[in-house]
């Protein structure tokens, strides 16, 4: 207990403010940003070496680097500390209001950027659109849907009553014409907690109708998303942190919101509350994790300050988490980080001396295990910050971005840059040919254009027909999978009814369907990647032949890299809760409301079809549409980039010596060659 006086000492804010704490935590992201800087430099040098077309292409690649904003979604139960954690991660304990009433559906996204990025501070709030709002009102959310399907009239009435009460409240807060606000956006150039609270917090419940509505929570019922843009001095790159409201809610409205938020990010941090992690890991949450790749999930066990002896309990919690995930086919080697947003925010705010005695006891207990050896010369604030888990969390995030989305964007840009550099080299070669050799280049500009047009058309048509075939096979497989699941479930239901009769409640898991849908989706993704690779490779062969004619050489001397595979997002939608998952409550009541074997079968089949329709529709159509569009645009961009390079070579072949001076810019041949080589060398290592 000797560290207590240390804590008191550090009650004062850190001499340099919170900046060093945050900067230390961001070491991993900084090295990623340093790599991006190497690529940026190479691209800007490249843009100075070529003609106007090359410059345009290089700027486009630079823009791809600049628009890279890795994104992390925090999910978890209400009150696990997601919002507090985000505040700590941004280094601003008071940024977002914590303890928001669990009723809101708002997803809050923080877009943090380094000051050099020139991001404009601001806030944008989007409201639900009319359809989304109507769906909630009409069907009563998922719970309403389920109640309808169960034939549970009284439940449905209860849900409807709650919803109409909410609607009435919104009317009172926002005025009679509040529906006109639906589908709109509110933009602000500055924001503070009060403003955010107006959109994301629920206000008072207006016990009496006379009371004047407070500003807090004024728009909360109808707000769908909040985007906050801010410049953070310590942030080495753009980073998006998405705060979700929590998966457990009365109307099950937010599960879909959470699923969508996960779909928008490559990385997901599951925030668990330490004292609940042992007893109950929410099943809906486990399903979500199980359907995301393990490299795309980090588990953060928060609130360890509330454990009595973290040093002992944390091992148990870890074991339990691993066990639970294994039972539900989740990741087998999840990365789990333990920490406390409370400690993190207290370190940042310089209020460590206000920590409760229990919290300090837990801290010292955990420090003895986690911060060994405790260096007595270190600033205690720094030690506590480290124990809070934020630096560890950021390191995990940085590692995953570095081998995930970060690697991909670097690779894509590097390959683009290499193709461009080789194009410049080829045009340089052509420009120095003697007139006799130039005369041998017989391809006219019109011919080139026509050949390229045909090539482009053939490549895209070929791709489209391959994709159509892959998609229709995929749709068939999904239909068959759904049907075979339904058949098996029906057989099992019949067997149960015959063996046990109507009185004993039967249970059946939807996980079998999830597995079938997922494996078919993964196969579809692999086929799509292969088709894209094949189309680009075929196009490359034709492009190389055209280029070879242009440089009066053989295509062996030339090289074009094909773009890397597109990313296939995980099929999180299959994780959504369906009636079969609600074993204890809902399912039992459905069962007891049904009479007669025949009715059982018919109603069961209708129920399952209706319940799984959205899940199936999302992965068969919505998700598939998205990735097909992405794959096609990879091919299109490849073709148009190569077209520009070929046209630029052709321009050099045609040009007179004076025009060439113009086209090639000021640098001497030798210098240009050396610069190009050094650019190629520095970029190559990103291309693997
Ligand atoms: N003791 C303790 N309380 C915390 C911690 N993190 C958050 N809280 C508190 O838990 C409540 C809910 O936190 P919040 O961040 O709003 O949780 P969310 O619903 O997951 O966003 C708030 O009162 C927070 O102050 C923590 O690490 N330790
Ligand atoms: Mg929250």
XYZ file of C-alpha atoms and ligand atoms in Angstrom:
717
model
C 0.000 0.000 0.000
C 2.995 2.255 -0.192
C 1.970 3.716 -3.494
C -0.858 5.677 -1.943
C 1.208 8.839 -1.328
C 2.379 8.642 -4.927
C -1.213 8.807 -6.051
C -1.773 11.917 -3.999
C 1.264 13.545 -5.546
C 0.087 12.947 -9.039
C -3.260 14.522 -8.334
C -1.961 17.587 -10.051
C -2.201 17.452 -13.789
C 0.828 16.102 -15.584
C 3.322 18.954 -16.146
C 2.875 18.702 -19.917
C -0.821 18.054 -19.708
C -2.298 14.858 -21.101
C -0.392 15.028 -24.355
C 2.486 12.687 -23.384
C 0.079 10.005 -22.176
C -1.831 9.943 -25.411
C 1.298 10.265 -27.510
C 2.821 7.223 -25.806
C -0.280 5.197 -26.437
C -0.159 6.045 -30.123
C 3.341 4.746 -30.865
C 2.040 1.890 -33.005
C -0.178 4.101 -35.142
C 2.694 6.530 -35.519
C 4.899 3.933 -37.176
C 2.076 3.186 -39.597
C 1.833 6.909 -40.350
C 5.602 7.046 -40.908
C 5.276 4.382 -43.569
C 2.482 6.292 -45.225
C 4.779 9.311 -45.255
C 7.426 7.344 -47.202
C 4.830 6.478 -49.818
C 3.567 10.040 -49.945
C 7.046 11.370 -50.610
C 7.631 8.853 -53.363
C 4.324 9.799 -54.984
C 4.969 13.489 -54.905
C 8.395 12.945 -56.467
C 6.777 10.769 -59.072
C 4.272 13.447 -59.904
C 7.143 15.822 -60.674
C 8.782 13.412 -63.066
C 6.086 12.677 -65.571
C 3.762 14.554 -67.847
C 0.367 15.952 -66.960
C -1.301 12.575 -67.149
C 1.229 11.013 -64.794
C 0.839 13.878 -62.391
C -2.889 13.390 -62.370
C -2.511 9.681 -61.701
C 0.020 10.277 -58.930
C -2.303 12.809 -57.318
C -5.104 10.300 -57.467
C -2.952 7.772 -55.623
C -2.034 10.443 -53.083
C -5.710 11.155 -52.576
C -6.262 7.450 -51.889
C -3.653 7.620 -49.143
C -5.148 10.793 -47.724
C -8.652 9.457 -47.663
C -7.591 6.395 -45.708
C -9.400 6.513 -42.399
C -9.181 3.231 -40.512
C -12.253 2.707 -38.457
C -12.929 0.918 -35.206
C -16.403 0.116 -33.869
C -16.975 -0.362 -30.168
C -19.768 -2.746 -29.315
C -20.951 -4.229 -26.076
C -23.727 -4.113 -23.561
C -25.145 -0.877 -22.277
C -22.993 0.562 -19.486
C -19.950 -1.573 -20.197
C -18.111 1.722 -20.644
C -17.849 2.128 -24.423
C -18.399 5.858 -24.384
C -16.018 6.428 -21.481
C -13.417 4.374 -23.293
C -13.725 6.443 -26.452
C -13.291 9.635 -24.449
C -10.093 8.211 -22.973
C -8.868 7.135 -26.400
C -9.282 10.656 -27.709
C -7.608 12.053 -24.585
C -10.664 14.126 -23.662
C -12.528 12.724 -20.639
C -15.448 15.104 -21.091
C -15.930 14.750 -24.829
C -18.981 12.510 -25.105
C -21.619 12.309 -22.420
C -21.322 8.957 -20.625
C -24.238 7.241 -18.932
C -26.586 8.014 -21.743
C -30.058 6.638 -21.221
C -30.020 3.204 -22.857
C -33.039 4.037 -24.951
C -31.291 6.007 -27.651
C -30.318 4.420 -30.934
C -27.683 6.927 -31.924
C -24.384 5.693 -33.322
C -21.779 8.357 -32.593
C -18.748 8.464 -34.817
C -15.649 10.425 -33.943
C -13.442 11.348 -36.854
C -10.112 12.296 -35.333
C -7.351 13.630 -37.522
C -3.902 15.125 -37.033
C -3.863 18.923 -37.379
C -1.778 18.545 -40.562
C -4.781 16.994 -42.214
C -6.622 20.266 -42.005
C -9.869 18.662 -40.911
C -12.644 21.110 -40.182
C -14.057 20.764 -36.688
C -17.753 20.180 -36.745
C -20.717 18.002 -35.974
C -23.363 16.447 -38.180
C -26.506 14.818 -36.850
C -28.692 12.704 -39.083
C -32.268 11.845 -38.294
C -34.046 8.630 -39.164
C -35.797 8.918 -42.453
C -39.502 8.594 -42.809
C -39.394 4.915 -43.787
C -37.217 3.934 -40.875
C -39.417 5.840 -38.478
C -42.610 4.415 -39.925
C -41.246 0.899 -39.707
C -40.629 1.394 -36.025
C -44.051 2.869 -35.441
C -45.916 0.342 -37.585
C -44.256 -2.880 -36.623
C -43.089 -1.962 -33.157
C -39.517 -2.867 -33.956
C -38.281 -6.429 -33.825
C -40.164 -7.127 -30.611
C -43.353 -6.033 -32.310
C -42.592 -8.308 -35.250
C -41.965 -11.223 -32.932
C -45.107 -10.535 -30.949
C -47.108 -10.487 -34.159
C -45.573 -13.765 -35.269
C -46.248 -15.380 -31.940
C -49.840 -14.221 -32.123
C -49.193 -12.558 -28.782
C -51.786 -9.800 -29.057
C -51.320 -8.484 -25.553
C -47.512 -8.184 -26.039
C -48.055 -6.409 -29.273
C -50.450 -3.993 -27.634
C -47.904 -3.295 -24.925
C -45.166 -2.585 -27.461
C -47.495 -0.399 -29.499
C -48.495 1.520 -26.414
C -44.868 2.168 -25.522
C -44.141 3.318 -28.999
C -47.045 5.647 -29.231
C -46.011 7.092 -25.891
C -42.582 7.717 -27.324
C -44.096 9.327 -30.361
C -46.211 11.551 -28.170
C -43.121 12.568 -26.245
C -41.273 13.381 -29.442
C -44.208 15.518 -30.503
C -44.047 17.390 -27.246
C -40.302 17.888 -27.494
C -40.133 18.779 -31.117
C -43.496 20.262 -31.866
C -46.445 19.030 -33.884
C -44.543 19.028 -37.115
C -41.672 16.940 -35.857
C -42.131 14.449 -38.658
C -40.879 17.117 -41.052
C -37.491 16.727 -39.406
C -37.230 13.109 -40.486
C -34.607 12.475 -43.119
C -32.894 15.779 -42.354
C -29.432 16.652 -41.135
C -28.216 19.283 -38.737
C -24.699 20.606 -39.220
C -22.630 22.643 -36.785
C -19.209 24.185 -37.083
C -18.472 23.782 -33.407
C -19.816 21.510 -30.726
C -19.741 20.985 -27.011
C -21.310 18.523 -24.590
C -24.555 20.479 -24.419
C -25.026 20.297 -28.133
C -24.236 16.594 -28.251
C -26.618 15.966 -25.396
C -29.398 17.591 -27.335
C -29.091 14.834 -29.938
C -27.829 11.747 -28.184
C -29.155 11.875 -24.621
C -32.695 11.236 -23.632
C -34.133 14.112 -21.726
C -36.476 14.059 -18.746
C -39.597 12.058 -19.064
C -41.848 15.101 -18.551
C -43.764 13.746 -15.601
C -46.275 16.553 -16.009
C -47.357 17.897 -19.315
C -46.945 21.485 -18.137
C -43.171 21.338 -17.724
C -41.056 23.088 -20.302
C -39.063 20.548 -22.244
C -35.354 20.799 -21.511
C -32.919 21.056 -24.373
C -31.191 17.837 -23.372
C -32.319 14.953 -25.521
C -34.556 17.156 -27.575
C -33.840 15.253 -30.788
C -32.728 11.953 -29.288
C -35.716 9.857 -30.390
C -35.248 10.615 -34.029
C -31.465 10.921 -34.223
C -29.857 8.070 -36.057
C -26.238 9.095 -36.215
C -23.870 11.747 -34.963
C -20.578 12.449 -36.710
C -18.064 14.570 -34.849
C -14.963 15.844 -36.596
C -12.024 16.927 -34.537
C -8.387 17.670 -34.817
C -6.262 15.888 -32.226
C -2.674 17.072 -31.910
C -1.242 13.689 -30.886
C -3.073 11.665 -33.521
C -0.582 10.495 -36.171
C -3.222 9.568 -38.743
C -6.921 9.836 -39.371
C -8.862 7.484 -37.175
C -12.547 6.849 -36.876
C -13.995 5.561 -33.616
C -17.605 4.443 -33.674
C -19.600 4.355 -30.450
C -22.692 2.168 -30.528
C -25.572 2.379 -28.059
C -25.306 -1.249 -26.854
C -26.840 -4.497 -28.005
C -29.362 -5.159 -25.272
C -32.456 -3.070 -25.686
C -36.148 -3.346 -25.150
C -37.238 -3.335 -28.770
C -34.246 -5.145 -30.256
C -33.979 -2.208 -32.614
C -30.358 -1.699 -31.956
C -29.043 -5.090 -32.886
C -29.462 -4.128 -36.521
C -27.827 -0.785 -35.803
C -24.882 -2.565 -34.197
C -24.587 -4.977 -37.099
C -24.532 -2.108 -39.574
C -21.945 -0.264 -37.511
C -19.705 -3.339 -37.485
C -20.112 -3.649 -41.220
C -18.815 -0.130 -41.635
C -15.573 -0.888 -39.781
C -12.804 -3.360 -40.346
C -12.081 -3.665 -36.673
C -14.343 -4.164 -33.755
C -13.627 -3.750 -30.057
C -15.977 -5.713 -27.845
C -16.249 -3.976 -24.512
C -17.241 -6.179 -21.600
C -17.805 -5.183 -18.044
C -15.404 -7.099 -15.784
C -17.926 -7.957 -13.117
C -20.408 -9.229 -15.704
C -17.913 -10.995 -17.932
C -17.837 -13.970 -15.575
C -21.523 -14.424 -15.106
C -23.123 -13.477 -18.358
C -21.698 -12.934 -21.749
C -24.624 -11.744 -23.779
C -25.378 -14.372 -26.408
C -26.228 -11.871 -29.111
C -22.784 -10.399 -28.546
C -21.067 -13.780 -28.706
C -22.826 -14.490 -31.997
C -21.586 -11.202 -33.397
C -17.993 -11.965 -32.440
C -18.244 -15.479 -33.801
C -19.136 -14.116 -37.224
C -16.254 -11.692 -37.519
C -12.710 -12.885 -38.257
C -10.672 -13.186 -35.099
C -8.055 -10.775 -36.474
C -10.826 -8.227 -36.702
C -11.867 -8.389 -33.063
C -10.235 -7.184 -29.867
C -11.935 -7.838 -26.553
C -11.555 -5.143 -23.931
C -12.618 -6.151 -20.437
C -13.386 -2.823 -18.827
C -14.125 -1.777 -15.247
C -11.440 -3.964 -13.662
C -11.272 -1.252 -10.993
C -14.501 -2.750 -9.677
C -12.942 -6.148 -9.035
C -11.747 -6.835 -5.508
C -8.559 -8.619 -6.492
C -7.966 -8.196 -10.211
C -4.712 -10.153 -9.993
C -6.697 -13.287 -9.189
C -10.023 -12.672 -10.943
C -8.630 -11.624 -14.297
C -7.246 -15.086 -15.021
C -10.652 -16.611 -14.340
C -12.422 -14.081 -16.519
C -10.034 -14.760 -19.366
C -10.592 -18.502 -19.117
C -14.335 -18.050 -19.062
C -14.297 -15.808 -22.127
C -12.183 -18.242 -24.105
C -14.407 -21.117 -23.035
C -17.642 -19.322 -23.964
C -16.316 -18.313 -27.362
C -15.083 -21.826 -28.086
C -18.467 -23.335 -27.220
C -20.136 -20.985 -29.700
C -17.660 -21.445 -32.517
C -16.086 -18.071 -31.901
C -12.434 -17.174 -32.344
C -10.164 -19.589 -30.506
C -7.354 -17.151 -29.861
C -9.079 -13.868 -29.078
C -6.906 -10.986 -27.977
C -8.213 -9.872 -24.611
C -7.089 -6.678 -22.925
C -7.999 -5.753 -19.383
C -8.394 -2.204 -18.207
C -10.436 0.577 -16.794
C -11.791 3.628 -18.531
C -12.198 5.128 -15.088
C -8.455 4.972 -14.397
C -7.692 6.219 -17.891
C -9.932 9.251 -17.602
C -8.722 10.007 -14.085
C -5.116 9.926 -15.348
C -6.046 12.297 -18.137
C -8.038 14.645 -15.950
C -5.462 14.672 -13.171
C -8.047 13.494 -10.671
C -6.357 10.329 -9.466
C -6.630 11.510 -5.864
C -10.407 11.286 -6.117
C -10.368 7.546 -6.845
C -12.262 5.601 -4.232
C -10.433 3.465 -1.734
C -11.673 0.294 -3.408
C -10.467 1.492 -6.749
C -7.020 2.249 -5.330
C -6.847 -1.161 -3.672
C -7.715 -2.832 -6.974
C -5.177 -0.657 -8.755
C -2.357 -1.627 -6.421
C -3.324 -5.268 -6.569
C -3.296 -5.223 -10.365
C -0.127 -3.111 -10.539
C 1.757 -5.772 -8.605
C 1.031 -8.230 -11.424
C 0.694 -6.131 -14.537
C 3.284 -3.396 -14.112
C 6.148 -5.537 -12.920
C 8.771 -4.490 -12.225
C 7.319 -1.257 -10.897
C 9.850 1.403 -11.659
C 9.877 3.748 -8.649
C 11.241 6.626 -10.713
C 8.331 6.609 -13.132
C 5.541 9.097 -12.864
C 2.624 7.248 -11.225
C 0.191 8.845 -13.664
C 2.016 7.124 -16.474
C 1.903 3.787 -14.681
C -1.813 4.099 -14.007
C -2.437 5.141 -17.600
C -0.671 2.004 -18.699
C -2.705 -0.107 -16.270
C -5.867 1.446 -17.636
C -5.304 -0.650 -20.761
C -5.559 2.224 -23.242
C -1.965 1.943 -24.509
C -2.398 -1.827 -24.884
C -5.679 -1.361 -26.717
C -4.158 1.174 -29.100
C -1.221 -1.138 -29.763
C -3.606 -3.986 -30.603
C -5.561 -1.671 -32.898
C -2.375 -0.437 -34.580
C -1.133 -3.998 -35.171
C -4.383 -5.016 -36.774
C -4.632 -1.950 -38.966
C -1.000 -2.448 -39.991
C -1.654 -5.944 -41.265
C -5.211 -5.332 -42.369
C -6.649 -2.224 -43.955
C -3.389 -0.271 -43.638
C -1.414 -2.909 -45.447
C -4.031 -3.080 -48.164
C -4.107 0.620 -48.885
C -0.298 0.795 -48.900
C -0.095 -2.169 -51.227
C -2.750 -0.863 -53.588
C -1.141 2.562 -53.811
C 2.378 1.104 -54.118
C 1.356 -1.147 -56.999
C -0.285 1.813 -58.713
C 2.873 3.858 -58.215
C 5.100 1.105 -59.600
C 2.979 0.799 -62.726
C 3.133 4.524 -63.151
C 6.914 4.637 -62.666
C 7.383 1.901 -65.238
C 5.146 3.801 -67.611
C 7.314 6.877 -67.234
C 10.378 4.782 -67.895
C 8.879 3.333 -71.033
C 7.901 6.740 -72.374
C 11.368 7.966 -71.630
C 12.847 5.138 -73.650
C 10.586 5.886 -76.584
C 11.389 9.557 -76.521
C 15.076 8.869 -77.093
C 14.600 6.571 -80.092
C 16.218 7.671 -83.334
C 13.880 8.653 -86.160
C 14.346 5.309 -87.967
C 13.246 3.370 -84.958
C 10.425 5.766 -84.308
C 9.238 5.159 -87.820
C 8.838 1.488 -87.009
C 6.230 2.317 -84.418
C 3.216 2.091 -86.624
C 0.432 2.212 -84.108
C -1.547 5.395 -84.637
C -3.269 7.270 -81.854
C -6.644 6.419 -83.326
C -5.758 2.764 -83.531
C -4.624 2.788 -79.934
C -7.834 4.369 -78.792
C -9.918 1.893 -80.738
C -7.912 -1.080 -79.443
C -8.182 0.164 -75.895
C -11.919 0.735 -76.255
C -12.395 -2.831 -77.430
C -10.147 -4.191 -74.741
C -12.011 -2.293 -72.050
C -15.385 -3.408 -73.342
C -14.369 -7.049 -73.681
C -12.817 -7.126 -70.231
C -15.839 -5.568 -68.540
C -18.365 -7.668 -70.454
C -16.430 -10.820 -69.635
C -16.263 -9.827 -66.010
C -19.974 -9.009 -65.844
C -20.997 -12.344 -67.282
C -18.676 -14.264 -64.959
C -20.057 -12.349 -62.000
C -23.629 -12.982 -63.091
C -22.898 -16.703 -63.165
C -21.124 -16.690 -59.791
C -23.989 -14.727 -58.276
C -26.693 -16.932 -59.577
C -24.871 -20.057 -58.345
C -24.462 -18.370 -55.003
C -28.141 -17.430 -54.791
C -29.091 -21.036 -55.616
C -26.771 -22.362 -52.950
C -28.217 -19.971 -50.372
C -31.749 -21.050 -51.268
C -30.782 -24.703 -51.044
C -29.034 -24.159 -47.711
C -32.081 -22.401 -46.298
C -34.373 -25.106 -47.549
C -32.246 -27.927 -46.228
C -32.088 -26.229 -42.840
C -35.850 -25.896 -42.817
C -36.301 -29.537 -43.836
C -34.002 -30.787 -41.142
C -35.613 -28.570 -38.517
C -39.083 -29.754 -39.561
C -38.044 -33.399 -39.348
C -36.617 -32.761 -35.906
C -39.820 -31.002 -34.878
C -41.954 -33.923 -36.019
C -39.738 -36.401 -34.227
C -40.037 -34.330 -31.083
C -43.814 -34.068 -31.306
C -44.103 -37.803 -31.808
C -41.743 -38.675 -28.983
C -42.625 -36.044 -26.398
C -45.920 -34.539 -27.508
C -47.057 -30.918 -27.525
C -46.550 -30.193 -23.870
C -42.759 -30.434 -23.778
C -41.122 -27.399 -25.309
C -38.748 -28.260 -28.154
C -35.587 -26.292 -28.891
C -33.673 -26.006 -32.081
C -30.615 -23.912 -32.793
C -30.345 -21.594 -35.773
C -26.560 -21.937 -35.724
C -26.669 -24.662 -38.348
C -28.248 -22.217 -40.783
C -25.742 -19.534 -39.860
C -22.876 -21.881 -40.594
C -24.305 -22.824 -43.995
C -24.913 -19.214 -44.938
C -21.480 -18.171 -43.786
C -19.578 -20.880 -45.613
C -21.472 -20.164 -48.816
C -20.770 -16.481 -48.472
C -17.063 -17.108 -47.906
C -16.982 -19.299 -50.992
C -18.739 -16.593 -53.003
C -16.147 -14.058 -51.821
C -13.267 -16.290 -52.860
C -14.820 -16.881 -56.280
C -15.331 -13.178 -56.771
C -11.724 -12.430 -55.865
C -10.544 -15.098 -58.262
C -12.719 -13.755 -61.071
C -11.389 -10.237 -60.525
C -7.826 -11.489 -60.564
C -8.458 -13.426 -63.719
C -10.063 -10.501 -65.543
C -7.252 -8.125 -64.629
C -4.618 -10.715 -65.566
C -6.211 -11.284 -68.982
C -6.483 -7.579 -69.600
C -2.861 -7.192 -68.602
C -1.738 -9.593 -71.332
C -3.448 -7.492 -74.006
C -2.165 -4.259 -72.476
C 1.410 -5.543 -72.494
C 1.131 -6.394 -76.184
C -0.049 -2.894 -77.039
C 2.743 -1.409 -74.966
C 5.328 -3.636 -76.598
C 4.319 -2.345 -80.019
C 4.570 1.181 -78.734
C 8.115 0.812 -77.459
C 9.187 -1.248 -80.430
C 10.165 -4.093 -78.161
C 8.892 -7.314 -76.684
C 6.368 -7.632 -73.880
C 8.950 -9.598 -71.863
C 10.745 -6.336 -71.213
C 7.652 -4.890 -69.658
C 5.887 -5.402 -66.417
C 2.467 -4.402 -65.125
C 1.300 -5.314 -61.629
C -2.277 -6.330 -61.133
C -4.181 -4.795 -58.212
C -4.452 -6.739 -54.945
C -7.575 -8.695 -53.991
C -10.523 -6.773 -52.651
C -11.433 -7.214 -49.019
C -14.442 -9.406 -48.332
C -16.237 -8.064 -45.253
C -17.411 -10.634 -42.714
C -21.054 -11.702 -42.953
C -22.029 -10.254 -39.565
C -25.675 -10.104 -40.571
C -26.009 -13.841 -40.072
C -25.468 -13.173 -36.366
C -28.757 -11.362 -35.945
C -31.109 -12.779 -33.358
C -33.995 -14.862 -34.669
C -36.925 -16.311 -32.769
C -35.175 -19.661 -32.312
C -32.471 -17.929 -30.281
C -34.927 -16.568 -27.753
C -35.290 -19.923 -26.100
C -36.360 -19.023 -22.622
C -38.987 -16.400 -23.181
C -40.341 -15.910 -26.609
C -40.036 -19.399 -27.969
C -41.794 -20.929 -24.988
C -44.757 -18.667 -25.391
C -44.933 -19.374 -29.128
C -44.868 -23.071 -28.372
C -47.638 -22.913 -25.833
C -49.847 -20.923 -28.148
C -49.696 -23.555 -30.859
C -51.988 -26.580 -30.996
C -52.045 -29.637 -33.219
C -49.127 -31.234 -35.072
C -50.138 -29.943 -38.439
C -50.490 -26.392 -37.219
C -47.120 -26.705 -35.543
C -45.436 -27.651 -38.785
C -47.090 -24.958 -40.873
C -46.619 -22.206 -38.367
C -43.055 -23.249 -37.670
C -42.135 -23.144 -41.335
C -43.784 -19.765 -41.818
C -42.062 -18.440 -38.763
C -38.589 -19.579 -39.759
C -38.981 -18.321 -43.313
C -40.118 -14.938 -42.076
C -37.460 -14.762 -39.376
C -34.522 -15.697 -41.550
C -35.648 -13.781 -44.626
C -33.785 -10.609 -43.728
C -30.603 -12.443 -42.832
C -30.637 -14.361 -46.084
C -31.572 -11.313 -48.130
C -28.693 -9.303 -46.663
C -25.969 -11.759 -47.444
C -27.393 -12.902 -50.759
C -28.176 -9.471 -52.135
C -27.129 -6.393 -50.170
C -23.685 -7.565 -49.133
C -23.077 -9.307 -52.444
C -24.102 -6.148 -54.372
C -21.589 -4.106 -52.417
C -18.632 -6.341 -53.013
C -19.449 -6.891 -56.675
C -19.506 -3.134 -57.205
C -16.133 -2.870 -55.472
C -14.624 -5.675 -57.527
C -15.850 -4.132 -60.768
C -14.423 -0.773 -59.854
C -11.024 -2.394 -59.220
C -11.060 -3.698 -62.789
C -12.323 -0.395 -64.201
C -9.711 1.658 -62.374
C -6.989 -0.723 -63.496
C -8.087 -0.408 -67.105
C -8.382 3.348 -67.059
C -5.030 3.803 -65.291
C -3.306 1.627 -67.847
C -5.058 3.436 -70.634
C -3.650 6.726 -69.417
C -0.153 5.271 -69.191
C -0.333 3.898 -72.736
C -1.633 7.177 -74.093
C 1.192 8.978 -72.426
C 3.764 6.649 -74.019
C 2.083 7.152 -77.365
C 2.287 10.915 -76.976
C 6.064 10.630 -76.512
C 6.425 8.425 -79.547
C 4.618 10.967 -81.703
C 6.207 14.072 -80.355
C 8.781 16.272 -82.063
C 11.944 17.135 -80.084
C 10.569 20.501 -78.956
C 7.290 19.010 -77.897
C 9.226 16.404 -75.978
C 10.983 19.023 -73.910
C 7.541 20.188 -72.972
C 6.245 16.739 -72.211
C 9.200 15.589 -70.196
C 9.666 18.609 -68.050
C 12.881 20.129 -66.931
C 14.919 17.282 -65.553
C 17.772 15.761 -67.531
C 17.479 12.187 -68.723
C 20.055 10.772 -66.327
C 18.578 12.491 -63.297
C 15.142 11.298 -64.227
C 16.321 7.741 -64.541
C 18.001 7.849 -61.136
C 15.040 9.483 -59.453
C 12.732 6.893 -60.938
C 14.932 4.077 -59.698
C 15.017 5.451 -56.186
C 11.238 5.887 -56.201
C 10.786 2.320 -57.401
C 13.145 1.086 -54.682
C 11.350 2.909 -51.893
C 7.894 1.870 -53.043
C 8.625 -1.775 -53.860
C 8.639 -2.961 -50.287
C 5.017 -1.901 -49.881
C 3.884 -3.904 -52.871
C 4.097 -7.364 -51.299
N -15.989 1.991 -12.125
C -15.986 2.195 -13.426
N -17.024 2.815 -14.004
C -16.976 3.007 -15.345
C -15.895 2.572 -16.142
N -16.164 2.883 -17.420
C -17.350 3.505 -17.421
N -17.848 3.586 -16.176
C -19.113 4.189 -15.727
O -20.167 3.365 -16.184
C -21.269 4.143 -16.621
C -21.595 3.821 -18.060
O -20.519 4.209 -18.857
P -20.667 4.528 -20.379
O -19.324 4.905 -20.885
O -21.783 5.474 -20.598
O -21.080 3.080 -20.893
P -21.712 2.663 -22.317
O -23.173 2.533 -22.112
O -21.092 1.335 -22.629
O -21.328 3.698 -23.298
C -20.865 5.584 -16.414
O -21.380 6.021 -15.200
C -19.362 5.541 -16.360
O -18.833 6.557 -15.576
C -14.799 1.916 -15.489
O -13.807 1.505 -16.081
N -14.917 1.759 -14.139
Mg -22.524 4.898 -24.504
